[in-house]
Short mmCIF file of N, CA, C and O in Angstrom, two decimals:
data_model
loop_
_atom_site.label_atom_id
_atom_site.label_comp_id
_atom_site.label_asym_id
_atom_site.label_seq_id
_atom_site.Cartn_x
_atom_site.Cartn_y
_atom_site.Cartn_z
N MET U 24 82.93 58.86 131.52
CA MET U 24 82.58 59.37 130.21
C MET U 24 81.29 58.68 129.77
O MET U 24 81.12 57.48 129.92
N GLU U 25 80.39 59.48 129.24
CA GLU U 25 79.13 58.91 128.77
C GLU U 25 79.40 57.96 127.61
O GLU U 25 80.32 58.14 126.83
N THR U 26 78.54 56.95 127.50
CA THR U 26 78.67 55.96 126.44
C THR U 26 78.59 56.60 125.07
O THR U 26 79.36 56.27 124.18
N THR U 27 77.67 57.54 124.88
CA THR U 27 77.50 58.20 123.59
C THR U 27 78.76 58.98 123.22
O THR U 27 79.25 58.88 122.09
N ASN U 28 79.28 59.73 124.17
CA ASN U 28 80.50 60.50 123.92
C ASN U 28 81.68 59.58 123.64
O ASN U 28 82.51 59.87 122.77
N LYS U 29 81.75 58.49 124.39
CA LYS U 29 82.83 57.53 124.20
C LYS U 29 82.74 56.91 122.81
O LYS U 29 83.75 56.79 122.11
N ASP U 30 81.53 56.53 122.41
CA ASP U 30 81.34 55.93 121.08
C ASP U 30 81.69 56.92 119.97
O ASP U 30 82.30 56.56 118.97
N GLU U 31 81.31 58.18 120.16
CA GLU U 31 81.65 59.21 119.17
C GLU U 31 83.16 59.39 119.08
O GLU U 31 83.71 59.53 117.98
N LEU U 32 83.82 59.41 120.22
CA LEU U 32 85.28 59.57 120.25
C LEU U 32 85.95 58.39 119.56
O LEU U 32 86.87 58.57 118.75
N ILE U 33 85.49 57.19 119.86
CA ILE U 33 86.05 55.98 119.23
C ILE U 33 85.84 56.04 117.72
O ILE U 33 86.75 55.76 116.94
N GLY U 34 84.65 56.43 117.30
CA GLY U 34 84.36 56.54 115.87
C GLY U 34 85.26 57.56 115.18
O GLY U 34 85.77 57.33 114.08
N ARG U 35 85.46 58.70 115.84
CA ARG U 35 86.33 59.74 115.29
C ARG U 35 87.77 59.25 115.17
O ARG U 35 88.43 59.47 114.15
N ILE U 36 88.24 58.56 116.19
CA ILE U 36 89.61 58.01 116.16
C ILE U 36 89.75 57.01 115.02
O ILE U 36 90.74 57.03 114.28
N TYR U 37 88.75 56.14 114.86
CA TYR U 37 88.79 55.16 113.78
C TYR U 37 88.80 55.82 112.40
O TYR U 37 89.51 55.40 111.49
N ARG U 38 87.99 56.87 112.23
CA ARG U 38 87.96 57.57 110.93
C ARG U 38 89.30 58.21 110.61
O ARG U 38 89.80 58.12 109.49
N ILE U 39 89.89 58.85 111.61
CA ILE U 39 91.19 59.49 111.41
C ILE U 39 92.25 58.42 111.12
O ILE U 39 93.08 58.58 110.22
N LYS U 40 92.20 57.33 111.87
CA LYS U 40 93.16 56.25 111.67
C LYS U 40 93.02 55.64 110.28
O LYS U 40 94.02 55.38 109.61
N THR U 41 91.79 55.45 109.82
CA THR U 41 91.55 54.90 108.48
C THR U 41 92.09 55.84 107.42
O THR U 41 92.75 55.41 106.46
N SER U 42 91.84 57.12 107.58
CA SER U 42 92.35 58.12 106.63
C SER U 42 93.87 58.11 106.61
O SER U 42 94.49 58.16 105.54
N ASN U 43 94.48 58.03 107.78
CA ASN U 43 95.95 58.00 107.87
C ASN U 43 96.51 56.74 107.22
O ASN U 43 97.54 56.78 106.54
N ARG U 44 95.83 55.62 107.42
CA ARG U 44 96.31 54.36 106.82
C ARG U 44 96.20 54.39 105.30
O ARG U 44 97.07 53.88 104.60
N GLN U 45 95.15 55.02 104.78
CA GLN U 45 95.01 55.14 103.33
C GLN U 45 96.10 56.03 102.76
O GLN U 45 96.70 55.71 101.73
N ARG U 46 96.37 57.14 103.42
CA ARG U 46 97.44 58.04 102.96
C ARG U 46 98.79 57.33 103.06
O ARG U 46 99.64 57.47 102.18
N LEU U 47 98.99 56.56 104.12
CA LEU U 47 100.24 55.82 104.29
C LEU U 47 100.43 54.80 103.17
O LEU U 47 101.52 54.65 102.64
N ALA U 48 99.38 54.13 102.77
CA ALA U 48 99.46 53.16 101.67
C ALA U 48 99.84 53.86 100.37
O ALA U 48 100.67 53.36 99.60
N PHE U 49 99.26 55.04 100.13
CA PHE U 49 99.59 55.81 98.93
C PHE U 49 101.06 56.23 98.95
O PHE U 49 101.77 56.10 97.96
N ILE U 50 101.52 56.72 100.09
CA ILE U 50 102.91 57.16 100.21
C ILE U 50 103.86 55.99 100.02
O ILE U 50 104.87 56.10 99.32
N ASN U 51 103.55 54.85 100.62
CA ASN U 51 104.41 53.67 100.46
C ASN U 51 104.48 53.24 99.00
O ASN U 51 105.55 52.86 98.51
N SER U 52 103.38 53.33 98.29
CA SER U 52 103.37 52.99 96.87
C SER U 52 104.25 53.95 96.08
O SER U 52 105.05 53.54 95.23
N GLU U 53 104.14 55.23 96.39
CA GLU U 53 104.95 56.23 95.69
C GLU U 53 106.44 56.04 96.02
O GLU U 53 107.30 56.14 95.14
N LEU U 54 106.74 55.72 97.27
CA LEU U 54 108.14 55.49 97.66
C LEU U 54 108.70 54.23 96.98
O LEU U 54 109.88 54.19 96.63
N ASN U 55 107.87 53.22 96.79
CA ASN U 55 108.32 52.03 96.07
C ASN U 55 108.67 52.37 94.63
O ASN U 55 109.67 51.87 94.09
N SER U 56 107.87 53.22 94.00
CA SER U 56 108.17 53.65 92.63
C SER U 56 109.48 54.43 92.58
O SER U 56 110.28 54.26 91.65
N ILE U 57 109.70 55.27 93.57
CA ILE U 57 110.94 56.04 93.64
C ILE U 57 112.13 55.10 93.86
O ILE U 57 113.20 55.29 93.27
N ALA U 58 111.94 54.08 94.67
CA ALA U 58 113.02 53.11 94.91
C ALA U 58 113.42 52.41 93.62
O ALA U 58 114.60 52.17 93.37
N VAL U 59 112.43 52.10 92.77
CA VAL U 59 112.72 51.47 91.48
C VAL U 59 113.56 52.42 90.62
O VAL U 59 114.52 52.00 89.97
N LEU U 60 113.21 53.70 90.64
CA LEU U 60 113.99 54.68 89.88
C LEU U 60 115.43 54.76 90.40
O LEU U 60 116.38 54.85 89.61
N PHE U 61 115.60 54.73 91.71
CA PHE U 61 116.95 54.76 92.28
C PHE U 61 117.75 53.52 91.86
O PHE U 61 118.95 53.62 91.58
N LYS U 62 117.10 52.37 91.80
CA LYS U 62 117.80 51.15 91.37
C LYS U 62 118.24 51.26 89.91
O LYS U 62 119.35 50.87 89.56
N LYS U 63 117.36 51.82 89.07
CA LYS U 63 117.72 52.01 87.67
C LYS U 63 118.86 53.00 87.54
O LYS U 63 119.79 52.81 86.75
N ALA U 64 118.80 54.07 88.32
CA ALA U 64 119.86 55.08 88.29
C ALA U 64 121.18 54.48 88.73
O ALA U 64 122.24 54.77 88.15
N SER U 65 121.13 53.63 89.74
CA SER U 65 122.34 52.97 90.22
C SER U 65 122.97 52.11 89.13
O SER U 65 124.18 52.14 88.91
N SER U 66 122.14 51.37 88.44
CA SER U 66 122.61 50.53 87.35
C SER U 66 123.23 51.37 86.24
O SER U 66 124.29 51.03 85.69
N GLN U 67 122.58 52.47 85.91
CA GLN U 67 123.11 53.35 84.87
C GLN U 67 124.45 53.96 85.28
O GLN U 67 125.37 54.05 84.47
N LEU U 68 124.56 54.35 86.53
CA LEU U 68 125.82 54.92 87.01
C LEU U 68 126.95 53.88 86.97
O LEU U 68 128.09 54.21 86.63
N GLU U 69 126.63 52.65 87.32
CA GLU U 69 127.64 51.59 87.25
C GLU U 69 128.13 51.41 85.82
O GLU U 69 129.34 51.24 85.59
N CYS U 70 127.22 51.45 84.86
CA CYS U 70 127.62 51.33 83.45
C CYS U 70 128.50 52.50 83.03
O CYS U 70 129.51 52.32 82.34
N LEU U 71 128.13 53.68 83.44
CA LEU U 71 128.92 54.86 83.08
C LEU U 71 130.31 54.81 83.71
O LEU U 71 131.31 55.15 83.07
N LEU U 72 130.39 54.38 84.95
CA LEU U 72 131.68 54.29 85.63
C LEU U 72 132.56 53.21 85.02
O LEU U 72 133.79 53.30 85.07
N ALA U 73 131.96 52.20 84.43
CA ALA U 73 132.72 51.12 83.79
C ALA U 73 132.99 51.45 82.33
O ALA U 73 133.47 50.60 81.58
N ASN U 74 132.69 52.69 81.93
CA ASN U 74 132.89 53.15 80.55
C ASN U 74 132.08 52.33 79.55
O ASN U 74 132.50 52.14 78.42
N GLU U 75 130.96 51.84 79.98
CA GLU U 75 130.07 51.12 79.08
C GLU U 75 128.98 52.08 78.64
O GLU U 75 128.57 52.95 79.39
N ARG U 76 128.53 51.89 77.42
CA ARG U 76 127.45 52.74 76.94
C ARG U 76 126.14 52.27 77.55
O ARG U 76 125.89 51.08 77.66
N SER U 77 125.36 53.20 77.91
CA SER U 77 124.04 52.88 78.47
C SER U 77 122.99 53.37 77.49
O SER U 77 122.96 54.54 77.12
N GLU U 78 122.14 52.47 77.06
CA GLU U 78 121.11 52.84 76.11
C GLU U 78 119.87 53.39 76.81
O GLU U 78 118.95 53.86 76.16
N LEU U 79 119.86 53.30 78.09
CA LEU U 79 118.72 53.80 78.84
C LEU U 79 118.82 55.31 79.02
O LEU U 79 119.91 55.86 79.10
N HIS U 80 117.69 55.94 79.07
CA HIS U 80 117.68 57.37 79.35
C HIS U 80 117.90 57.58 80.84
O HIS U 80 117.47 56.77 81.67
N SER U 81 118.56 58.65 81.17
CA SER U 81 118.87 58.92 82.56
C SER U 81 117.59 59.05 83.39
O SER U 81 116.69 59.81 83.05
N VAL U 82 117.53 58.29 84.46
CA VAL U 82 116.37 58.37 85.34
C VAL U 82 116.63 59.33 86.50
O VAL U 82 115.72 59.66 87.25
N LEU U 83 117.86 59.77 86.64
CA LEU U 83 118.17 60.70 87.72
C LEU U 83 117.33 61.97 87.60
O LEU U 83 116.94 62.56 88.61
N SER U 84 117.05 62.38 86.38
CA SER U 84 116.25 63.60 86.19
C SER U 84 114.81 63.39 86.61
O SER U 84 114.07 64.37 86.82
N GLN U 85 114.38 62.15 86.77
CA GLN U 85 113.00 61.86 87.18
C GLN U 85 112.84 61.80 88.69
O GLN U 85 111.72 61.73 89.20
N ILE U 86 113.95 61.83 89.41
CA ILE U 86 113.90 61.70 90.86
C ILE U 86 113.96 63.09 91.50
O ILE U 86 114.88 63.85 91.27
N ASP U 87 112.94 63.38 92.28
CA ASP U 87 112.89 64.64 93.03
C ASP U 87 113.22 64.32 94.48
O ASP U 87 112.38 63.81 95.24
N VAL U 88 114.46 64.59 94.86
CA VAL U 88 114.93 64.21 96.19
C VAL U 88 114.17 64.94 97.28
O VAL U 88 113.82 64.35 98.32
N ASN U 89 113.88 66.22 97.07
CA ASN U 89 113.13 66.98 98.09
C ASN U 89 111.75 66.37 98.31
O ASN U 89 111.30 66.23 99.45
N HIS U 90 111.08 65.99 97.23
CA HIS U 90 109.76 65.36 97.34
C HIS U 90 109.88 64.02 98.07
O HIS U 90 109.04 63.69 98.92
N THR U 91 110.93 63.28 97.76
CA THR U 91 111.15 61.99 98.42
C THR U 91 111.34 62.18 99.92
O THR U 91 110.75 61.45 100.72
N LEU U 92 112.12 63.17 100.30
CA LEU U 92 112.35 63.44 101.72
C LEU U 92 111.06 63.89 102.41
O LEU U 92 110.80 63.50 103.56
N GLN U 93 110.24 64.66 101.71
CA GLN U 93 108.96 65.07 102.27
C GLN U 93 108.05 63.87 102.49
O GLN U 93 107.37 63.77 103.52
N LEU U 94 108.04 62.95 101.53
CA LEU U 94 107.22 61.75 101.67
C LEU U 94 107.69 60.90 102.85
O LEU U 94 106.87 60.37 103.61
N LEU U 95 109.00 60.78 103.01
CA LEU U 95 109.54 60.01 104.13
C LEU U 95 109.15 60.64 105.47
O LEU U 95 108.77 59.93 106.41
N ALA U 96 109.24 61.96 105.55
CA ALA U 96 108.86 62.65 106.78
C ALA U 96 107.37 62.49 107.05
O ALA U 96 106.95 62.24 108.19
N GLU U 97 106.55 62.60 106.01
CA GLU U 97 105.11 62.44 106.17
C GLU U 97 104.77 61.02 106.60
O GLU U 97 103.90 60.80 107.44
N ARG U 98 105.49 60.05 106.04
CA ARG U 98 105.26 58.65 106.41
C ARG U 98 105.54 58.44 107.90
O ARG U 98 104.76 57.81 108.61
N GLU U 99 106.65 59.00 108.38
CA GLU U 99 106.98 58.85 109.80
C GLU U 99 105.91 59.50 110.69
O GLU U 99 105.53 58.94 111.72
N GLU U 100 105.42 60.67 110.28
CA GLU U 100 104.38 61.35 111.05
C GLU U 100 103.08 60.53 111.06
O GLU U 100 102.43 60.39 112.10
N LEU U 101 102.71 59.96 109.92
CA LEU U 101 101.51 59.13 109.86
C LEU U 101 101.64 57.89 110.74
O LEU U 101 100.69 57.50 111.42
N ILE U 102 102.81 57.29 110.74
CA ILE U 102 103.04 56.11 111.59
C ILE U 102 102.87 56.49 113.05
O ILE U 102 102.24 55.76 113.83
N ARG U 103 103.41 57.65 113.44
CA ARG U 103 103.25 58.11 114.83
C ARG U 103 101.78 58.36 115.16
O ARG U 103 101.31 58.01 116.25
N GLN U 104 101.06 58.96 114.23
CA GLN U 104 99.64 59.24 114.46
C GLN U 104 98.83 57.95 114.59
O GLN U 104 97.92 57.87 115.43
N ILE U 105 99.14 56.97 113.77
CA ILE U 105 98.44 55.69 113.85
C ILE U 105 98.74 55.00 115.18
O ILE U 105 97.84 54.45 115.83
N GLN U 106 99.99 55.04 115.61
CA GLN U 106 100.35 54.46 116.90
C GLN U 106 99.65 55.18 118.05
O GLN U 106 99.16 54.55 118.99
N SER U 107 99.56 56.49 117.95
CA SER U 107 98.87 57.28 118.97
C SER U 107 97.39 56.92 119.00
O SER U 107 96.79 56.79 120.08
N ALA U 108 96.79 56.75 117.84
CA ALA U 108 95.37 56.36 117.77
C ALA U 108 95.17 55.00 118.41
O ALA U 108 94.18 54.78 119.13
N ASN U 109 96.09 54.08 118.14
CA ASN U 109 95.99 52.75 118.76
C ASN U 109 96.07 52.84 120.28
O ASN U 109 95.32 52.15 120.99
N GLU U 110 96.95 53.69 120.79
CA GLU U 110 97.07 53.86 122.23
C GLU U 110 95.80 54.46 122.83
O GLU U 110 95.34 54.05 123.90
N LYS U 111 95.21 55.45 122.13
CA LYS U 111 93.97 56.05 122.60
C LYS U 111 92.85 55.03 122.62
O LYS U 111 92.05 54.98 123.57
N LEU U 112 92.76 54.22 121.57
CA LEU U 112 91.72 53.19 121.51
C LEU U 112 91.90 52.18 122.64
O LEU U 112 90.93 51.75 123.28
N LYS U 113 93.16 51.81 122.90
CA LYS U 113 93.44 50.87 124.00
C LYS U 113 92.99 51.46 125.33
O LYS U 113 92.39 50.76 126.16
N SER U 114 93.30 52.74 125.52
CA SER U 114 92.93 53.38 126.80
C SER U 114 91.41 53.50 126.96
O SER U 114 90.91 53.59 128.06
N LEU U 115 90.70 53.48 125.84
CA LEU U 115 89.23 53.53 125.89
C LEU U 115 88.63 52.12 125.99
O LEU U 115 87.41 51.97 125.97
N GLY U 116 89.49 51.11 126.06
CA GLY U 116 89.02 49.75 126.24
C GLY U 116 88.67 49.02 124.96
O GLY U 116 87.99 48.00 125.00
N VAL U 117 89.13 49.55 123.82
CA VAL U 117 88.84 48.92 122.53
C VAL U 117 89.93 47.90 122.25
O VAL U 117 91.11 48.26 122.21
N PRO U 118 89.57 46.63 122.06
CA PRO U 118 90.60 45.62 121.73
C PRO U 118 91.11 45.83 120.30
O PRO U 118 90.35 46.13 119.39
N LEU U 119 92.40 45.68 120.12
CA LEU U 119 93.00 45.85 118.80
C LEU U 119 93.38 44.53 118.19
O LEU U 119 93.66 43.57 118.69
#
């Protein structure tokens, strides 16, 4: 493979990998926020089951389970793509 073509390929892989890592960071942040909502919902449910009044507003209505599942699936796909990019870079002789 010509050096120019190899350098272009490496640059393209790095750009895609950087984009994927940025999207992954955003998704992880959003999933952390959703996890906080689930913890609050759990606490509220425990209060309700113990017949205690809960002064908090229900957070269950704020949780979109389908969206959460989509984010989890996208996160797994991004992780696979990043791993694939790392393998391609290794095969091109780029130290990681």
